[in-house]
PDB file of C-alpha atoms in Angstrom:
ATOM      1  CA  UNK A   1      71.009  99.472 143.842  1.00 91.00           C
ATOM      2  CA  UNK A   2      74.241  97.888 144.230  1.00 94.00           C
ATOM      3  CA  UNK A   3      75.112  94.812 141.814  1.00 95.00           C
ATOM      4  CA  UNK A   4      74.109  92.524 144.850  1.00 95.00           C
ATOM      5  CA  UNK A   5      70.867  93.795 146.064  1.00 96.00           C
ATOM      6  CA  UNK A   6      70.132  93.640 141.825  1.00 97.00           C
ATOM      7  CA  UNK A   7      71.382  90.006 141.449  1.00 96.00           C
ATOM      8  CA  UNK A   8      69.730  89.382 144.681  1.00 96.00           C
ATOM      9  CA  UNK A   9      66.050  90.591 143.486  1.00 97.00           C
ATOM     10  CA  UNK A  10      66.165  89.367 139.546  1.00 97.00           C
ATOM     11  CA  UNK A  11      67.169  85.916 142.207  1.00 96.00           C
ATOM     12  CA  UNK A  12      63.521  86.671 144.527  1.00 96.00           C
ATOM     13  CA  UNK A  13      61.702  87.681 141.860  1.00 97.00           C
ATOM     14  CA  UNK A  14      62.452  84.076 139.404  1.00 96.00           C
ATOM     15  CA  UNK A  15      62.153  81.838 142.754  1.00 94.00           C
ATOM     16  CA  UNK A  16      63.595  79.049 140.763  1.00 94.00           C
ATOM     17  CA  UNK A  17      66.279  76.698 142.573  1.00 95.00           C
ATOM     18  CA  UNK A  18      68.348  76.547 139.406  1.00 95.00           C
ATOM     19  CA  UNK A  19      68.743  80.277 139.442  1.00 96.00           C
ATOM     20  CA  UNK A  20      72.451  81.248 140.543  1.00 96.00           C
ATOM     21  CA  UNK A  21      73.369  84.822 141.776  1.00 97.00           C
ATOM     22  CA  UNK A  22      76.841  86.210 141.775  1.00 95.00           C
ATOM     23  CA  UNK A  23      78.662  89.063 140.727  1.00 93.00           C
ATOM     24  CA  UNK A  24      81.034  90.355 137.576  1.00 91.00           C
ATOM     25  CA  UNK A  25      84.348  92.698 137.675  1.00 87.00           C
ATOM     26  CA  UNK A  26      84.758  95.133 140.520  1.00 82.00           C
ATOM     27  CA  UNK A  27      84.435  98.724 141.854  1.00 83.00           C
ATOM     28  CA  UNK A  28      83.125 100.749 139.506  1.00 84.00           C
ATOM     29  CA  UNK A  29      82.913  98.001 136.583  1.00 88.00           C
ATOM     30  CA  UNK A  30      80.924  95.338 138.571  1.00 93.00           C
ATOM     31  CA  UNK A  31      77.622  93.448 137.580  1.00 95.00           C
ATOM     32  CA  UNK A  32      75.620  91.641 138.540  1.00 96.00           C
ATOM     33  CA  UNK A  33      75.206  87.811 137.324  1.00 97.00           C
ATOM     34  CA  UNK A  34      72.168  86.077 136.725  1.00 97.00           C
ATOM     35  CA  UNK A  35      72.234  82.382 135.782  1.00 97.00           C
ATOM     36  CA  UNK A  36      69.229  80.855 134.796  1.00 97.00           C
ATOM     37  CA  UNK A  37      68.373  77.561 133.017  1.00 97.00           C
ATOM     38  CA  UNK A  38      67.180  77.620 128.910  1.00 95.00           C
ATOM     39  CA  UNK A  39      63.515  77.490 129.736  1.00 95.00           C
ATOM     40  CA  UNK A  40      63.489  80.320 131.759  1.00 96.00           C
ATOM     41  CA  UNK A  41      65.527  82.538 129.703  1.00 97.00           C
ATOM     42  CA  UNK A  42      62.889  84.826 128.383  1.00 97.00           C
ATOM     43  CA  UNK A  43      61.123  85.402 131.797  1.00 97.00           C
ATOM     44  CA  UNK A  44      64.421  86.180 132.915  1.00 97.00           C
ATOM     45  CA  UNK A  45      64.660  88.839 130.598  1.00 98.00           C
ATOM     46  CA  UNK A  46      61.224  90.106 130.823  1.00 98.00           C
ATOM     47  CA  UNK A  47      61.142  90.064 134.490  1.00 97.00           C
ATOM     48  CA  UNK A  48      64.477  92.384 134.713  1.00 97.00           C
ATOM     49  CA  UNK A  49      62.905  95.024 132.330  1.00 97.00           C
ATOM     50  CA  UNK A  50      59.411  95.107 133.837  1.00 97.00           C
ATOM     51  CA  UNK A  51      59.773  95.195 137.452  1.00 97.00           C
ATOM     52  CA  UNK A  52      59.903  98.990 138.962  1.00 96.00           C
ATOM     53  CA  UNK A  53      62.997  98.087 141.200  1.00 97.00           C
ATOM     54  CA  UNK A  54      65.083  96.599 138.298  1.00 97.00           C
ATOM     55  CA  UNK A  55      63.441  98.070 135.482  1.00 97.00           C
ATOM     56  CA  UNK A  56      66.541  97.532 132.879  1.00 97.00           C
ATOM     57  CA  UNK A  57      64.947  99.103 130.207  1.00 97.00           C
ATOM     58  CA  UNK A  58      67.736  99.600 127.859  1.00 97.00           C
ATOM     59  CA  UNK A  59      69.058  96.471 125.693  1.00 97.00           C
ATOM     60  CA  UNK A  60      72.946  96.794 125.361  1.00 97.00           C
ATOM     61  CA  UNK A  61      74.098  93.796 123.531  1.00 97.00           C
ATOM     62  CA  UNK A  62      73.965  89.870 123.252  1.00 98.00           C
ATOM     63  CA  UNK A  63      76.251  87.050 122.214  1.00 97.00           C
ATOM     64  CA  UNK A  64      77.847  83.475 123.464  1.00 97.00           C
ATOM     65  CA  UNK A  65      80.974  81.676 124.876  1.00 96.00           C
ATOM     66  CA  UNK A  66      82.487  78.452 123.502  1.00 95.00           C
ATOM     67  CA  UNK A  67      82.697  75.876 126.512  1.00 95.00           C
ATOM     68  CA  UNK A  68      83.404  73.221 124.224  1.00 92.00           C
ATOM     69  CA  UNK A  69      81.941  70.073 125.645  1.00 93.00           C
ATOM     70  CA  UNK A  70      79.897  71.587 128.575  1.00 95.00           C
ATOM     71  CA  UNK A  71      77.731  73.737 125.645  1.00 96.00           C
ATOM     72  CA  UNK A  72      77.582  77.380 124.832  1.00 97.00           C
ATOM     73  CA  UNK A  73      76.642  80.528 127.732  1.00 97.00           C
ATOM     74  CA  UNK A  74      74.406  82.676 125.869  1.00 98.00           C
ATOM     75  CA  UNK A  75      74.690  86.464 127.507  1.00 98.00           C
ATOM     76  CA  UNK A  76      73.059  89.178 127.165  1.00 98.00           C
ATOM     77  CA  UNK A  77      73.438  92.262 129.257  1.00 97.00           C
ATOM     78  CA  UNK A  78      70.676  94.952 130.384  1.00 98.00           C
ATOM     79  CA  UNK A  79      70.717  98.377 131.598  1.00 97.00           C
ATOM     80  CA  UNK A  80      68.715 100.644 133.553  1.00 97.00           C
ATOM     81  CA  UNK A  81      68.562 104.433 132.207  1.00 96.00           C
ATOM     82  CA  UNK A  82      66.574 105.197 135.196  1.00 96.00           C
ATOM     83  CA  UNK A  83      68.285 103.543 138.066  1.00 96.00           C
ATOM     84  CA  UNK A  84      72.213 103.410 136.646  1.00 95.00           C
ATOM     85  CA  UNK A  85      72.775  99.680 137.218  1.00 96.00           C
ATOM     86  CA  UNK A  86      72.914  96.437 134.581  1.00 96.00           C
ATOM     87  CA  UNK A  87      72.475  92.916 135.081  1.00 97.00           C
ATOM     88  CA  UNK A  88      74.449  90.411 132.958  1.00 97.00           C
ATOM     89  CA  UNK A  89      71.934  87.692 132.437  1.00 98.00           C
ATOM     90  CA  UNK A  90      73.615  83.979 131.537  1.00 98.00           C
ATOM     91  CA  UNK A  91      72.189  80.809 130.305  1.00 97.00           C
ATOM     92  CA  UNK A  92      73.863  77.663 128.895  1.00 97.00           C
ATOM     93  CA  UNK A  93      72.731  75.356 125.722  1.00 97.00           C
ATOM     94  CA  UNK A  94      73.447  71.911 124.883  1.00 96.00           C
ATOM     95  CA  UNK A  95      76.209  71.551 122.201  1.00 95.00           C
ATOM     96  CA  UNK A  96      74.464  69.074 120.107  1.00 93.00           C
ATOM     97  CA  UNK A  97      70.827  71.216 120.344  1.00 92.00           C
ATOM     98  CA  UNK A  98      71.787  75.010 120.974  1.00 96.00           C
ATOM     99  CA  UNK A  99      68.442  76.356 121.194  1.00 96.00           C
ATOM    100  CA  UNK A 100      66.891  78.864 123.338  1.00 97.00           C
ATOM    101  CA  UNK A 101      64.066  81.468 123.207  1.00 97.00           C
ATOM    102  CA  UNK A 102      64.066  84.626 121.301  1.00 97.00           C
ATOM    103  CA  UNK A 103      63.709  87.507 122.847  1.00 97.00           C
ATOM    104  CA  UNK A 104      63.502  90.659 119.971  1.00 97.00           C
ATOM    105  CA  UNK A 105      59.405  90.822 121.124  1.00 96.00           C
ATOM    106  CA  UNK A 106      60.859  92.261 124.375  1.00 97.00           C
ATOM    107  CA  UNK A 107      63.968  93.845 122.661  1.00 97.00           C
ATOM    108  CA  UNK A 108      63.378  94.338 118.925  1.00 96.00           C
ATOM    109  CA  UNK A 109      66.938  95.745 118.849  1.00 95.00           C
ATOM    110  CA  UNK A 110      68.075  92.279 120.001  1.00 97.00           C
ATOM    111  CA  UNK A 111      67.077  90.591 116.448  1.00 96.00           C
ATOM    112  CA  UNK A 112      70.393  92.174 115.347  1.00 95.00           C
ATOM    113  CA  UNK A 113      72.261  90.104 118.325  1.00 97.00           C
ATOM    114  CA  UNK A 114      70.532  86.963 117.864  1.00 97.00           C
ATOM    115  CA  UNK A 115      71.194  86.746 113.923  1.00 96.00           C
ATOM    116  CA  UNK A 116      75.406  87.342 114.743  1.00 96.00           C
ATOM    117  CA  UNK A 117      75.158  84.738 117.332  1.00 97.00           C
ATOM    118  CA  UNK A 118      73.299  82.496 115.356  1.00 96.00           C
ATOM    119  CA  UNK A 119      75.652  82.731 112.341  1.00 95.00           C
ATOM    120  CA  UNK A 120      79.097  82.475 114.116  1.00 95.00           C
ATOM    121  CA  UNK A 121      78.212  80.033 117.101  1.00 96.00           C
ATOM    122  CA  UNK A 122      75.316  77.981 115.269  1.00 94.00           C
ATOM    123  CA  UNK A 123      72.560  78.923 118.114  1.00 97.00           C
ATOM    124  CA  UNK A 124      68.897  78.886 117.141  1.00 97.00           C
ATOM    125  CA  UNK A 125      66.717  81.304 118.892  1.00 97.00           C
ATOM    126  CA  UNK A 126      63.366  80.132 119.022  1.00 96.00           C
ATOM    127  CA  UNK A 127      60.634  82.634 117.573  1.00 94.00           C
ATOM    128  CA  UNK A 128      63.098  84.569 115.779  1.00 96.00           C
ATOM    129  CA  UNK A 129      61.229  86.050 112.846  1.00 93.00           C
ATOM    130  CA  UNK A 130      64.360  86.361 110.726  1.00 93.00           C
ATOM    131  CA  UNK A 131      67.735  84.530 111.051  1.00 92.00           C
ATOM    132  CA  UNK A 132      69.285  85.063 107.888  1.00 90.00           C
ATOM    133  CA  UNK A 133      72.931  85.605 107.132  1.00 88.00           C
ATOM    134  CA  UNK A 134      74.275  89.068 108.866  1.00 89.00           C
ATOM    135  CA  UNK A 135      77.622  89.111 107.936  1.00 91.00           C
ATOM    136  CA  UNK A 136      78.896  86.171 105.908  1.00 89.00           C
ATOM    137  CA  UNK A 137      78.483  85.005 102.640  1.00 88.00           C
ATOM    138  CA  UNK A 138      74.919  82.442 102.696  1.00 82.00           C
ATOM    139  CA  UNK A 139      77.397  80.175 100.964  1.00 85.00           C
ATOM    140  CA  UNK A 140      79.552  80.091 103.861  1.00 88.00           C
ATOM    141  CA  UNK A 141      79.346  76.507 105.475  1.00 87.00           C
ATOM    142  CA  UNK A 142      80.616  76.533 109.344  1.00 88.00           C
ATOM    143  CA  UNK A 143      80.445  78.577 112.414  1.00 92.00           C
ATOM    144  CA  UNK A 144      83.595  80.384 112.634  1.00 91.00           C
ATOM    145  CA  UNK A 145      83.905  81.685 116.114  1.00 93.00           C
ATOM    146  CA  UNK A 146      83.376  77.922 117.442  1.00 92.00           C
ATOM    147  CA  UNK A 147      86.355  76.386 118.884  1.00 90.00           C
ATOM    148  CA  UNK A 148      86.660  74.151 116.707  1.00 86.00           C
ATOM    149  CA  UNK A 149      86.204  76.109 113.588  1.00 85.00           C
ATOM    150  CA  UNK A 150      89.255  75.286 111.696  1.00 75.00           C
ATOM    151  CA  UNK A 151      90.912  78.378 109.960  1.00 70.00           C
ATOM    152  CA  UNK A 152      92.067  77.269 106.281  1.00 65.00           C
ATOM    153  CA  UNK A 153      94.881  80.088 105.824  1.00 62.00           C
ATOM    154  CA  UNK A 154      96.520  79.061 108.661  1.00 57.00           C
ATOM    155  CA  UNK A 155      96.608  75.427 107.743  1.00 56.00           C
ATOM    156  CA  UNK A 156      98.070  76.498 104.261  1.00 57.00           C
ATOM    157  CA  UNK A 157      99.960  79.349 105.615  1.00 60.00           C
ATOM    158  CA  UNK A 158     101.495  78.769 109.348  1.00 58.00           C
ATOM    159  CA  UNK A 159     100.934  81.898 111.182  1.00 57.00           C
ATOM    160  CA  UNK A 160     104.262  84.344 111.261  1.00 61.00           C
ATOM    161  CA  UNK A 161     104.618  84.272 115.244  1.00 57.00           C
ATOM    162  CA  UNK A 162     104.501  80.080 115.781  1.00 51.00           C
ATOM    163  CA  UNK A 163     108.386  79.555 115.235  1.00 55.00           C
ATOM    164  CA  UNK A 164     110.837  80.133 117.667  1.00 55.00           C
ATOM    165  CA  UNK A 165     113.395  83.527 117.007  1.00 55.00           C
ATOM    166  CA  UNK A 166     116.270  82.173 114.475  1.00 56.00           C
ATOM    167  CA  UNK A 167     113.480  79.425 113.346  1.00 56.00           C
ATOM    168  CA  UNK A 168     113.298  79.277 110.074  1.00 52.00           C
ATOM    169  CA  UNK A 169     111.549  76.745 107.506  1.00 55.00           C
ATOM    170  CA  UNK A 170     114.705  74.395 106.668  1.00 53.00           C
ATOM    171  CA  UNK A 171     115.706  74.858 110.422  1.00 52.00           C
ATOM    172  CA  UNK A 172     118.236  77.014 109.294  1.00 51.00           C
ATOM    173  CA  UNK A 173     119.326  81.114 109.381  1.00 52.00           C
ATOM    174  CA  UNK A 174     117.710  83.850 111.440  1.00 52.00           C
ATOM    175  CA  UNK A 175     114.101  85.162 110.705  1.00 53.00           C
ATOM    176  CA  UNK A 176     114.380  88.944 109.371  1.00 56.00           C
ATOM    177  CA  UNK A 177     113.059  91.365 112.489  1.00 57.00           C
ATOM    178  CA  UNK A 178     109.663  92.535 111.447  1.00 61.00           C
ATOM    179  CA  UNK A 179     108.580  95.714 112.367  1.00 57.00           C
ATOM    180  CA  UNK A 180     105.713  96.728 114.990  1.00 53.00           C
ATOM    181  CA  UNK A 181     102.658  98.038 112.243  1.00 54.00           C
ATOM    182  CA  UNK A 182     103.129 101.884 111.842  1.00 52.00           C
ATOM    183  CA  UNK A 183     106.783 102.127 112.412  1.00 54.00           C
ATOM    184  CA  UNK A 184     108.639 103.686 109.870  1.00 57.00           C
ATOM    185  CA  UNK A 185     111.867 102.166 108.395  1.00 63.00           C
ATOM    186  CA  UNK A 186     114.871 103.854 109.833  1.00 60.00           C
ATOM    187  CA  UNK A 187     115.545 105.249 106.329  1.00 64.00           C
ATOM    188  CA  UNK A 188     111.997 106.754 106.457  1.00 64.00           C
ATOM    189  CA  UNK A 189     112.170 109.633 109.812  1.00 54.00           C
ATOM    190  CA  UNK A 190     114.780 110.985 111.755  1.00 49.00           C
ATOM    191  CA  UNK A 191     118.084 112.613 111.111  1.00 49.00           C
ATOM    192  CA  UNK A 192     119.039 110.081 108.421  1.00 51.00           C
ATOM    193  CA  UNK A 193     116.660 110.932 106.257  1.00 52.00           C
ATOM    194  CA  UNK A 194     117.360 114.533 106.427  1.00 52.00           C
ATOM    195  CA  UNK A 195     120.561 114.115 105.708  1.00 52.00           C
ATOM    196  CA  UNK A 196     121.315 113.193 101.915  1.00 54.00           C
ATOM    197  CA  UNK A 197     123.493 109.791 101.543  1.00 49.00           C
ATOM    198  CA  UNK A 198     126.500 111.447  99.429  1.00 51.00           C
ATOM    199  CA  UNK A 199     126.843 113.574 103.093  1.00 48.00           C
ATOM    200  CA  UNK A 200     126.052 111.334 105.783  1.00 47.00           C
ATOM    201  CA  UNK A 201     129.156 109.446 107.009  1.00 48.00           C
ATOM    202  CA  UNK A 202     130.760 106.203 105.786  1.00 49.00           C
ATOM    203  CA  UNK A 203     130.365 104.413 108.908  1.00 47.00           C
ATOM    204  CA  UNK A 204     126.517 104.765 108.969  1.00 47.00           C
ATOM    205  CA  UNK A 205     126.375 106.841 112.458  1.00 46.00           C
ATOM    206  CA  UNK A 206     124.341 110.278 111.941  1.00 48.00           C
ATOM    207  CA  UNK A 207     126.198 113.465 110.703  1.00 46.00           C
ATOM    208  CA  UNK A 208     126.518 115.675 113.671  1.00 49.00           C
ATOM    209  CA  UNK A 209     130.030 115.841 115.260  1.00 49.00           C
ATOM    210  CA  UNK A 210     129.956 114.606 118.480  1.00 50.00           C
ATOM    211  CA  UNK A 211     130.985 117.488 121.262  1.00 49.00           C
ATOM    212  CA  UNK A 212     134.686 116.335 122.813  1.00 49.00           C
ATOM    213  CA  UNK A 213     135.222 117.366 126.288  1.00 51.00           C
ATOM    214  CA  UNK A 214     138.203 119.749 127.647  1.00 52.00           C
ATOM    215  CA  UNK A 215     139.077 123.557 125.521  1.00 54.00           C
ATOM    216  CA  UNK A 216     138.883 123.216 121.481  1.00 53.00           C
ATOM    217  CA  UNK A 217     141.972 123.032 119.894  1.00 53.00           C
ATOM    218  CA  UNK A 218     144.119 126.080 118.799  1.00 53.00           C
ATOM    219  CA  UNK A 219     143.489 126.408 115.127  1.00 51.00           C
ATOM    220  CA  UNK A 220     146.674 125.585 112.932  1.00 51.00           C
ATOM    221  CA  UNK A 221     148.896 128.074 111.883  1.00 52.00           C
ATOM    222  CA  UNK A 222     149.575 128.687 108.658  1.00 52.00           C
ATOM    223  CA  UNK A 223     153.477 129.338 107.033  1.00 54.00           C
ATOM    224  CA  UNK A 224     154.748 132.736 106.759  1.00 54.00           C
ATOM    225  CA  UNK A 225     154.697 133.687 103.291  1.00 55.00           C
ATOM    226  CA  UNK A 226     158.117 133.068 101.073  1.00 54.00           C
ATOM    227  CA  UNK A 227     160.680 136.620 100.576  1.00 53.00           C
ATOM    228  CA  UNK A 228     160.091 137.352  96.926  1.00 52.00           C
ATOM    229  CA  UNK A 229     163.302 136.532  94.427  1.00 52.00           C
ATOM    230  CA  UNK A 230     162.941 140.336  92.691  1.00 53.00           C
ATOM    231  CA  UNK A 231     165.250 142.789  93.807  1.00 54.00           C
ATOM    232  CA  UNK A 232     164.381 146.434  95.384  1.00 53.00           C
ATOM    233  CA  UNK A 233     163.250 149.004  93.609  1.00 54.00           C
ATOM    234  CA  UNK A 234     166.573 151.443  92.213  1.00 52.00           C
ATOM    235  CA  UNK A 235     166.586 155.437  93.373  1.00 52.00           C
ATOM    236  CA  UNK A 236     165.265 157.245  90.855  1.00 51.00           C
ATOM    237  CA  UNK A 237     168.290 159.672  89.328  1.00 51.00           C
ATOM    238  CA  UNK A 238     167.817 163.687  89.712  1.00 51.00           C
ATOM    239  CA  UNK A 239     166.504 165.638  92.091  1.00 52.00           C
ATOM    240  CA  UNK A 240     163.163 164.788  94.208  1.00 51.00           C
ATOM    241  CA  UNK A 241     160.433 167.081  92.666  1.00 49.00           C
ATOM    242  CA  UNK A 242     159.750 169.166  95.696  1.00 51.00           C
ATOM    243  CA  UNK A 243     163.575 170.445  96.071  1.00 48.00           C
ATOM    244  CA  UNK A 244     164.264 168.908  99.429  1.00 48.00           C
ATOM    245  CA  UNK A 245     167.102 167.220  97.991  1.00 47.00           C
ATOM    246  CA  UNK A 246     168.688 170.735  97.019  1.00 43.00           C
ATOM    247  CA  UNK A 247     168.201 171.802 100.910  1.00 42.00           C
ATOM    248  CA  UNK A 248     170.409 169.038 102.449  1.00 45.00           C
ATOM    249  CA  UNK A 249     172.932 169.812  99.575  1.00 46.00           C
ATOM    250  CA  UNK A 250     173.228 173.272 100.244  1.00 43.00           C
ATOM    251  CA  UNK A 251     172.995 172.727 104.323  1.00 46.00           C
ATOM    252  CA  UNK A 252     175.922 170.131 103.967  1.00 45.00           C
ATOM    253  CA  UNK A 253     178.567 172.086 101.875  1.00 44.00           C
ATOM    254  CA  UNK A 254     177.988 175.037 104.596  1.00 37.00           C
TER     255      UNK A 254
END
């Protein structure tokens, strides 16, 4: 069933002129919406599990929307394992009496649901058999995900992102940049880390030479060596030892 032929038979099946039909998201992500009034919020529910077209057998998950003065929107949202469609089914509760039926005998895995709601918006299911404290402290006074549930640490403390870039407390000097979570400092990763600090340059830029364009330059070249100051080596006197010198004496005084 498409989410309008679901919305539009959970709509038949109520017959109650309260009862509005309409439709959530799009394409592949769209519901269908079911708004019915407080007193028929558990008929509502049953009625989309038990009948064979809907039959939204599967509880996914429950929980309510701050409207500030027009109440609270409980939701809840169904599935059907058999027929692969959900209904989101909405009601709305006074602000100054937020109650409306239970409905963990239909669900049991809804008590779970109703106990968070009914600790963080203030709610009271009706027939509950257990709404005790799920996640705060049963000291804790307040319903903090109210609108008007004032958070004390950011009355003491204001939050980092509420002044302006160059803001600062006395109205004067620039904020520090803070980093995105996760990113290192630049100290921390990359080539400047590698590289020790008694070799990375003075100017703070990264220690490979940057490539110049056009042929390298011819390497310098280098002085020829200084003549030495000690004088040649002197003939040594007498005859060589092999006799050649006595040839050339005896060819020249022929």
């Amino acid at each position: 069933m498409t989410p309008e032929q679901v919305g539009d038979r959970l709509g038949t099946l109520l017959a109650d002129p309260e009862v509005t039909v309409g439709q959530s998201g799009g394409q592949a992500y769209a519901r269908a919406t079911v708004d019915v009034p407080a007193g028929r919020w558990r008929d509502a529910v049953r009625t989309a599990r038990d009948d064979t077209e809907l039959a939204c057998d599967f509880f996914d998950w429950l929980s309510a929307v701050d409207e500030l003065a027009e109440g609270f929107d409980v939701v809840a949202h169904l599935w059907s394992t058999r027929h692969r469609h959900g209904v989101l089914l909405r009601t709305r509760v006074p602000r100054d009496a937020p109650t409306v039926g239970s409905v963990v005998e239909l669900f049991p895995g809804a008590a779970w649901h109703e106990r968070e709601t009914h600790e963080m918006f203030g709610i009271d299911f009706a027939g509950h058999p257990d709404l005790a404290p799920l996640l705060l402290p049963p000291e804790f006074e307040g319903h903090p995900l109210r609108k008007e549930f004032v958070l004390a640490s950011r009355v003491a403390k204001a939050w980092p992102g509420a002044k302006e870039p160059g803001e600062s407390e006395a109205g004067t000097g620039r904020r520090q940049a803070m980093r995105p979570p996760g990113v290192p400092a630049p100290g921390e990763w990359g080539l400047s880390a590698a590289v020790p600090v008694s070799a990375a340059p003075a100017s703070g830029t990264p220690g490979r030479a940057r490539p110049t364009s056009g042929p390298p330059a011819a390497p310098a070249s280098s002085p020829p060596a200084a003549p030495t100051s000690s004088p040649p080596a002197a003939p040594a006197s007498g005859p060589p030892a092999d006799g050649s010198g006595a040839a050339e004496d005896s060819g020249g005084g022929a």
